[in-house]
Amino acid sequence: MANRSYTSRRELEQYSFHPAMTLLVPLAAIVLQVLITKPFAKFAIVDLPLIATIFFAVARRSPIAGTLTGAIIGLCQDALTNQPIGVNGMAKCVVGYTAASIGVKVDVENIGTRVLMNFGFSILQSILLYGIQRGLLGQPGFHLLWVHELIRAAANTAISLPIFLLLDRGKRMI
């Protein structure tokens, strides 16, 4: 007779990464984002650190790890850009927590799920950045252009799919 084990999905499919990958991928995303947007301003529509935050958060399936990953990536991004320190840190912290929480419940290996997650989290980050800029920093001149944010979300989604497939090769089952 077969013996069934009742383990949660989180216990079955939680992944780890080589320490070099854990450090180098987010660092490369941040550096590329900062260096490429200076000469090519149109590339600023893509947010590589956001893509790295989403990938590592859903792969680890730990809300604590997702929160810390988002906070560290966002703070490093703030340190290298003209943003006040903490703006991207707060937004990516919330995105990392939410992505990891959803990763526990939903099959995040499915391409359709990845499309919806990346699009939704890109919109969520835009709303969070708007709230932080207007509410916390009191910058009344900061406006949210919805058409631009939808284009940004679509671009992030299109870029994230091949990046996710490439980074999937570095996963190790715990």
PDB file of C-alpha atoms in Angstrom:
ATOM      1  CA  MET A   1       0.000   0.000   0.000  1.00  0.00           C
ATOM      2  CA  ALA A   2       1.277   3.429  -0.918  1.00  0.00           C
ATOM      3  CA  ASN A   3       2.089   5.742   1.907  1.00  0.00           C
ATOM      4  CA  ARG A   4       1.084   9.353   1.292  1.00  0.00           C
ATOM      5  CA  SER A   5       3.065  12.187   2.698  1.00  0.00           C
ATOM      6  CA  TYR A   6       1.237  15.437   3.295  1.00  0.00           C
ATOM      7  CA  THR A   7       3.833  18.102   2.826  1.00  0.00           C
ATOM      8  CA  SER A   8       3.140  21.599   1.714  1.00  0.00           C
ATOM      9  CA  ARG A   9       3.993  22.829  -1.744  1.00  0.00           C
ATOM     10  CA  ARG A  10       6.512  25.185  -0.160  1.00  0.00           C
ATOM     11  CA  GLU A  11       8.460  22.267   1.290  1.00  0.00           C
ATOM     12  CA  LEU A  12       8.450  20.437  -2.037  1.00  0.00           C
ATOM     13  CA  GLU A  13       9.623  23.151  -4.388  1.00  0.00           C
ATOM     14  CA  GLN A  14      11.777  25.594  -2.490  1.00  0.00           C
ATOM     15  CA  TYR A  15      14.990  26.454  -4.325  1.00  0.00           C
ATOM     16  CA  SER A  16      18.386  27.725  -3.365  1.00  0.00           C
ATOM     17  CA  PHE A  17      21.111  29.290  -5.460  1.00  0.00           C
ATOM     18  CA  HIS A  18      24.874  29.289  -5.533  1.00  0.00           C
ATOM     19  CA  PRO A  19      26.084  32.219  -3.385  1.00  0.00           C
ATOM     20  CA  ALA A  20      27.841  33.768  -6.380  1.00  0.00           C
ATOM     21  CA  MET A  21      24.591  33.744  -8.348  1.00  0.00           C
ATOM     22  CA  THR A  22      22.713  35.219  -5.408  1.00  0.00           C
ATOM     23  CA  LEU A  23      25.116  38.156  -5.301  1.00  0.00           C
ATOM     24  CA  LEU A  24      26.145  38.618  -8.915  1.00  0.00           C
ATOM     25  CA  VAL A  25      22.752  38.505 -10.650  1.00  0.00           C
ATOM     26  CA  PRO A  26      21.137  41.322  -8.609  1.00  0.00           C
ATOM     27  CA  LEU A  27      24.389  43.306  -8.685  1.00  0.00           C
ATOM     28  CA  ALA A  28      24.630  42.907 -12.474  1.00  0.00           C
ATOM     29  CA  ALA A  29      20.978  43.952 -12.821  1.00  0.00           C
ATOM     30  CA  ILE A  30      21.569  47.098 -10.769  1.00  0.00           C
ATOM     31  CA  VAL A  31      24.813  48.040 -12.508  1.00  0.00           C
ATOM     32  CA  LEU A  32      23.351  47.407 -15.975  1.00  0.00           C
ATOM     33  CA  GLN A  33      20.285  49.462 -15.086  1.00  0.00           C
ATOM     34  CA  VAL A  34      22.416  52.383 -13.935  1.00  0.00           C
ATOM     35  CA  LEU A  35      25.039  52.258 -16.693  1.00  0.00           C
ATOM     36  CA  ILE A  36      22.791  51.606 -19.685  1.00  0.00           C
ATOM     37  CA  THR A  37      20.168  54.225 -18.815  1.00  0.00           C
ATOM     38  CA  LYS A  38      22.719  57.043 -18.883  1.00  0.00           C
ATOM     39  CA  PRO A  39      23.600  56.840 -22.613  1.00  0.00           C
ATOM     40  CA  PHE A  40      20.339  55.157 -23.671  1.00  0.00           C
ATOM     41  CA  ALA A  41      17.520  56.965 -21.875  1.00  0.00           C
ATOM     42  CA  LYS A  42      14.815  54.840 -23.516  1.00  0.00           C
ATOM     43  CA  PHE A  43      16.157  51.752 -21.730  1.00  0.00           C
ATOM     44  CA  ALA A  44      14.957  53.288 -18.442  1.00  0.00           C
ATOM     45  CA  ILE A  45      11.538  51.820 -19.194  1.00  0.00           C
ATOM     46  CA  VAL A  46      12.885  48.380 -18.186  1.00  0.00           C
ATOM     47  CA  ASP A  47      13.553  47.747 -14.492  1.00  0.00           C
ATOM     48  CA  LEU A  48      16.117  44.940 -14.265  1.00  0.00           C
ATOM     49  CA  PRO A  49      16.387  45.104 -10.450  1.00  0.00           C
ATOM     50  CA  LEU A  50      12.619  44.569 -10.222  1.00  0.00           C
ATOM     51  CA  ILE A  51      12.914  41.483 -12.425  1.00  0.00           C
ATOM     52  CA  ALA A  52      15.708  40.109 -10.213  1.00  0.00           C
ATOM     53  CA  THR A  53      13.633  40.796  -7.092  1.00  0.00           C
ATOM     54  CA  ILE A  54      10.617  38.957  -8.477  1.00  0.00           C
ATOM     55  CA  PHE A  55      12.689  35.987  -9.662  1.00  0.00           C
ATOM     56  CA  PHE A  56      14.520  35.394  -6.396  1.00  0.00           C
ATOM     57  CA  ALA A  57      11.416  35.994  -4.273  1.00  0.00           C
ATOM     58  CA  VAL A  58       9.224  33.489  -6.095  1.00  0.00           C
ATOM     59  CA  ALA A  59      11.994  30.908  -6.404  1.00  0.00           C
ATOM     60  CA  ARG A  60      12.792  30.905  -2.683  1.00  0.00           C
ATOM     61  CA  ARG A  61       9.126  31.017  -1.659  1.00  0.00           C
ATOM     62  CA  SER A  62       9.973  32.647   1.647  1.00  0.00           C
ATOM     63  CA  PRO A  63       8.273  35.966   2.434  1.00  0.00           C
ATOM     64  CA  ILE A  64      11.119  36.935   4.776  1.00  0.00           C
ATOM     65  CA  ALA A  65      13.774  36.213   2.152  1.00  0.00           C
ATOM     66  CA  GLY A  66      11.679  38.006  -0.494  1.00  0.00           C
ATOM     67  CA  THR A  67      11.336  41.062   1.720  1.00  0.00           C
ATOM     68  CA  LEU A  68      15.062  41.198   2.453  1.00  0.00           C
ATOM     69  CA  THR A  69      15.970  40.583  -1.181  1.00  0.00           C
ATOM     70  CA  GLY A  70      13.697  43.397  -2.352  1.00  0.00           C
ATOM     71  CA  ALA A  71      14.934  45.776   0.319  1.00  0.00           C
ATOM     72  CA  ILE A  72      18.618  45.157  -0.407  1.00  0.00           C
ATOM     73  CA  ILE A  73      18.220  45.359  -4.178  1.00  0.00           C
ATOM     74  CA  GLY A  74      16.107  48.517  -3.889  1.00  0.00           C
ATOM     75  CA  LEU A  75      18.499  50.233  -1.490  1.00  0.00           C
ATOM     76  CA  CYS A  76      21.472  49.427  -3.716  1.00  0.00           C
ATOM     77  CA  GLN A  77      19.556  50.803  -6.690  1.00  0.00           C
ATOM     78  CA  ASP A  78      18.776  53.983  -4.743  1.00  0.00           C
ATOM     79  CA  ALA A  79      22.424  54.382  -3.773  1.00  0.00           C
ATOM     80  CA  LEU A  80      23.500  54.376  -7.419  1.00  0.00           C
ATOM     81  CA  THR A  81      20.741  56.620  -8.800  1.00  0.00           C
ATOM     82  CA  ASN A  82      19.388  60.075  -8.061  1.00  0.00           C
ATOM     83  CA  GLN A  83      16.468  58.694  -6.018  1.00  0.00           C
ATOM     84  CA  PRO A  84      16.287  59.459  -2.312  1.00  0.00           C
ATOM     85  CA  ILE A  85      17.633  56.499  -0.357  1.00  0.00           C
ATOM     86  CA  GLY A  86      14.822  54.119   0.490  1.00  0.00           C
ATOM     87  CA  VAL A  87      12.293  54.891  -2.254  1.00  0.00           C
ATOM     88  CA  ASN A  88      13.057  51.821  -4.365  1.00  0.00           C
ATOM     89  CA  GLY A  89      13.963  49.912  -1.206  1.00  0.00           C
ATOM     90  CA  MET A  90      10.448  50.278   0.193  1.00  0.00           C
ATOM     91  CA  ALA A  91       8.719  49.520  -3.104  1.00  0.00           C
ATOM     92  CA  LYS A  92      10.823  46.445  -3.902  1.00  0.00           C
ATOM     93  CA  CYS A  93      10.503  45.262  -0.299  1.00  0.00           C
ATOM     94  CA  VAL A  94       6.709  45.108  -0.696  1.00  0.00           C
ATOM     95  CA  VAL A  95       7.024  43.500  -4.144  1.00  0.00           C
ATOM     96  CA  GLY A  96       9.464  40.881  -2.811  1.00  0.00           C
ATOM     97  CA  TYR A  97       7.191  39.998   0.103  1.00  0.00           C
ATOM     98  CA  THR A  98       4.100  39.775  -2.093  1.00  0.00           C
ATOM     99  CA  ALA A  99       5.882  37.761  -4.803  1.00  0.00           C
ATOM    100  CA  ALA A 100       7.202  35.247  -2.284  1.00  0.00           C
ATOM    101  CA  SER A 101       3.807  34.963  -0.625  1.00  0.00           C
ATOM    102  CA  ILE A 102       2.155  34.270  -3.966  1.00  0.00           C
ATOM    103  CA  GLY A 103       4.964  31.857  -4.877  1.00  0.00           C
ATOM    104  CA  VAL A 104       3.989  29.677  -1.928  1.00  0.00           C
ATOM    105  CA  LYS A 105       0.424  29.241  -3.212  1.00  0.00           C
ATOM    106  CA  VAL A 106       0.672  29.400  -7.015  1.00  0.00           C
ATOM    107  CA  ASP A 107       2.632  27.461  -9.630  1.00  0.00           C
ATOM    108  CA  VAL A 108       5.195  30.082 -10.588  1.00  0.00           C
ATOM    109  CA  GLU A 109       6.963  27.858 -13.126  1.00  0.00           C
ATOM    110  CA  ASN A 110       4.094  28.281 -15.597  1.00  0.00           C
ATOM    111  CA  ILE A 111       4.799  30.861 -18.295  1.00  0.00           C
ATOM    112  CA  GLY A 112       1.292  32.327 -18.063  1.00  0.00           C
ATOM    113  CA  THR A 113       1.703  32.849 -14.339  1.00  0.00           C
ATOM    114  CA  ARG A 114       5.056  34.501 -14.910  1.00  0.00           C
ATOM    115  CA  VAL A 115       3.529  36.909 -17.428  1.00  0.00           C
ATOM    116  CA  LEU A 116       0.742  37.893 -15.032  1.00  0.00           C
ATOM    117  CA  MET A 117       3.115  38.198 -12.068  1.00  0.00           C
ATOM    118  CA  ASN A 118       5.657  40.373 -13.847  1.00  0.00           C
ATOM    119  CA  PHE A 119       2.999  42.612 -15.349  1.00  0.00           C
ATOM    120  CA  GLY A 120       1.126  42.924 -12.049  1.00  0.00           C
ATOM    121  CA  PHE A 121       4.217  43.534  -9.942  1.00  0.00           C
ATOM    122  CA  SER A 122       5.455  46.171 -12.373  1.00  0.00           C
ATOM    123  CA  ILE A 123       2.139  48.019 -12.001  1.00  0.00           C
ATOM    124  CA  LEU A 124       2.251  47.504  -8.213  1.00  0.00           C
ATOM    125  CA  GLN A 125       5.739  48.983  -8.036  1.00  0.00           C
ATOM    126  CA  SER A 126       4.619  52.003 -10.072  1.00  0.00           C
ATOM    127  CA  ILE A 127       1.716  52.575  -7.675  1.00  0.00           C
ATOM    128  CA  LEU A 128       3.999  52.159  -4.658  1.00  0.00           C
ATOM    129  CA  LEU A 129       6.579  54.576  -6.074  1.00  0.00           C
ATOM    130  CA  TYR A 130       3.813  57.086  -6.761  1.00  0.00           C
ATOM    131  CA  GLY A 131       2.515  56.738  -3.198  1.00  0.00           C
ATOM    132  CA  ILE A 132       5.980  57.074  -1.710  1.00  0.00           C
ATOM    133  CA  GLN A 133       6.888  60.097  -3.828  1.00  0.00           C
ATOM    134  CA  ARG A 134       3.577  61.908  -3.270  1.00  0.00           C
ATOM    135  CA  GLY A 135       2.611  60.751   0.220  1.00  0.00           C
ATOM    136  CA  LEU A 136       5.857  60.261   2.097  1.00  0.00           C
ATOM    137  CA  LEU A 137       8.161  62.680   0.307  1.00  0.00           C
ATOM    138  CA  GLY A 138       5.483  65.268  -0.454  1.00  0.00           C
ATOM    139  CA  GLN A 139       6.463  65.830  -4.077  1.00  0.00           C
ATOM    140  CA  PRO A 140       3.259  67.185  -5.650  1.00  0.00           C
ATOM    141  CA  GLY A 141       4.909  67.417  -9.074  1.00  0.00           C
ATOM    142  CA  PHE A 142       5.273  63.637  -9.322  1.00  0.00           C
ATOM    143  CA  HIS A 143       2.557  62.273 -11.612  1.00  0.00           C
ATOM    144  CA  LEU A 144       1.613  58.777 -12.704  1.00  0.00           C
ATOM    145  CA  LEU A 145       1.068  58.432 -16.461  1.00  0.00           C
ATOM    146  CA  TRP A 146      -1.024  55.273 -16.822  1.00  0.00           C
ATOM    147  CA  VAL A 147      -0.305  54.628 -20.507  1.00  0.00           C
ATOM    148  CA  HIS A 148       3.419  54.916 -19.853  1.00  0.00           C
ATOM    149  CA  GLU A 149       3.158  52.594 -16.837  1.00  0.00           C
ATOM    150  CA  LEU A 150       1.249  49.993 -18.884  1.00  0.00           C
ATOM    151  CA  ILE A 151       3.939  50.151 -21.576  1.00  0.00           C
ATOM    152  CA  ARG A 152       6.591  49.846 -18.863  1.00  0.00           C
ATOM    153  CA  ALA A 153       4.832  46.802 -17.404  1.00  0.00           C
ATOM    154  CA  ALA A 154       4.599  45.183 -20.845  1.00  0.00           C
ATOM    155  CA  ALA A 155       8.300  45.861 -21.526  1.00  0.00           C
ATOM    156  CA  ASN A 156       9.334  44.465 -18.143  1.00  0.00           C
ATOM    157  CA  THR A 157       7.236  41.375 -18.793  1.00  0.00           C
ATOM    158  CA  ALA A 158       8.729  40.828 -22.249  1.00  0.00           C
ATOM    159  CA  ILE A 159      12.284  41.195 -20.942  1.00  0.00           C
ATOM    160  CA  SER A 160      11.670  39.084 -17.833  1.00  0.00           C
ATOM    161  CA  LEU A 161      10.570  35.897 -19.607  1.00  0.00           C
ATOM    162  CA  PRO A 162      13.920  35.077 -21.264  1.00  0.00           C
ATOM    163  CA  ILE A 163      15.768  36.247 -18.146  1.00  0.00           C
ATOM    164  CA  PHE A 164      13.692  33.897 -15.972  1.00  0.00           C
ATOM    165  CA  LEU A 165      14.366  30.987 -18.332  1.00  0.00           C
ATOM    166  CA  LEU A 166      18.092  31.714 -18.194  1.00  0.00           C
ATOM    167  CA  LEU A 167      18.133  32.056 -14.395  1.00  0.00           C
ATOM    168  CA  ASP A 168      16.084  28.859 -13.962  1.00  0.00           C
ATOM    169  CA  ARG A 169      19.226  26.935 -14.883  1.00  0.00           C
ATOM    170  CA  GLY A 170      20.894  28.076 -11.668  1.00  0.00           C
ATOM    171  CA  LYS A 171      18.210  26.720  -9.339  1.00  0.00           C
ATOM    172  CA  ARG A 172      19.030  23.958  -6.879  1.00  0.00           C
ATOM    173  CA  MET A 173      16.324  22.033  -5.060  1.00  0.00           C
ATOM    174  CA  ILE A 174      16.649  22.248  -1.282  1.00  0.00           C
TER     175      ILE A 174
END
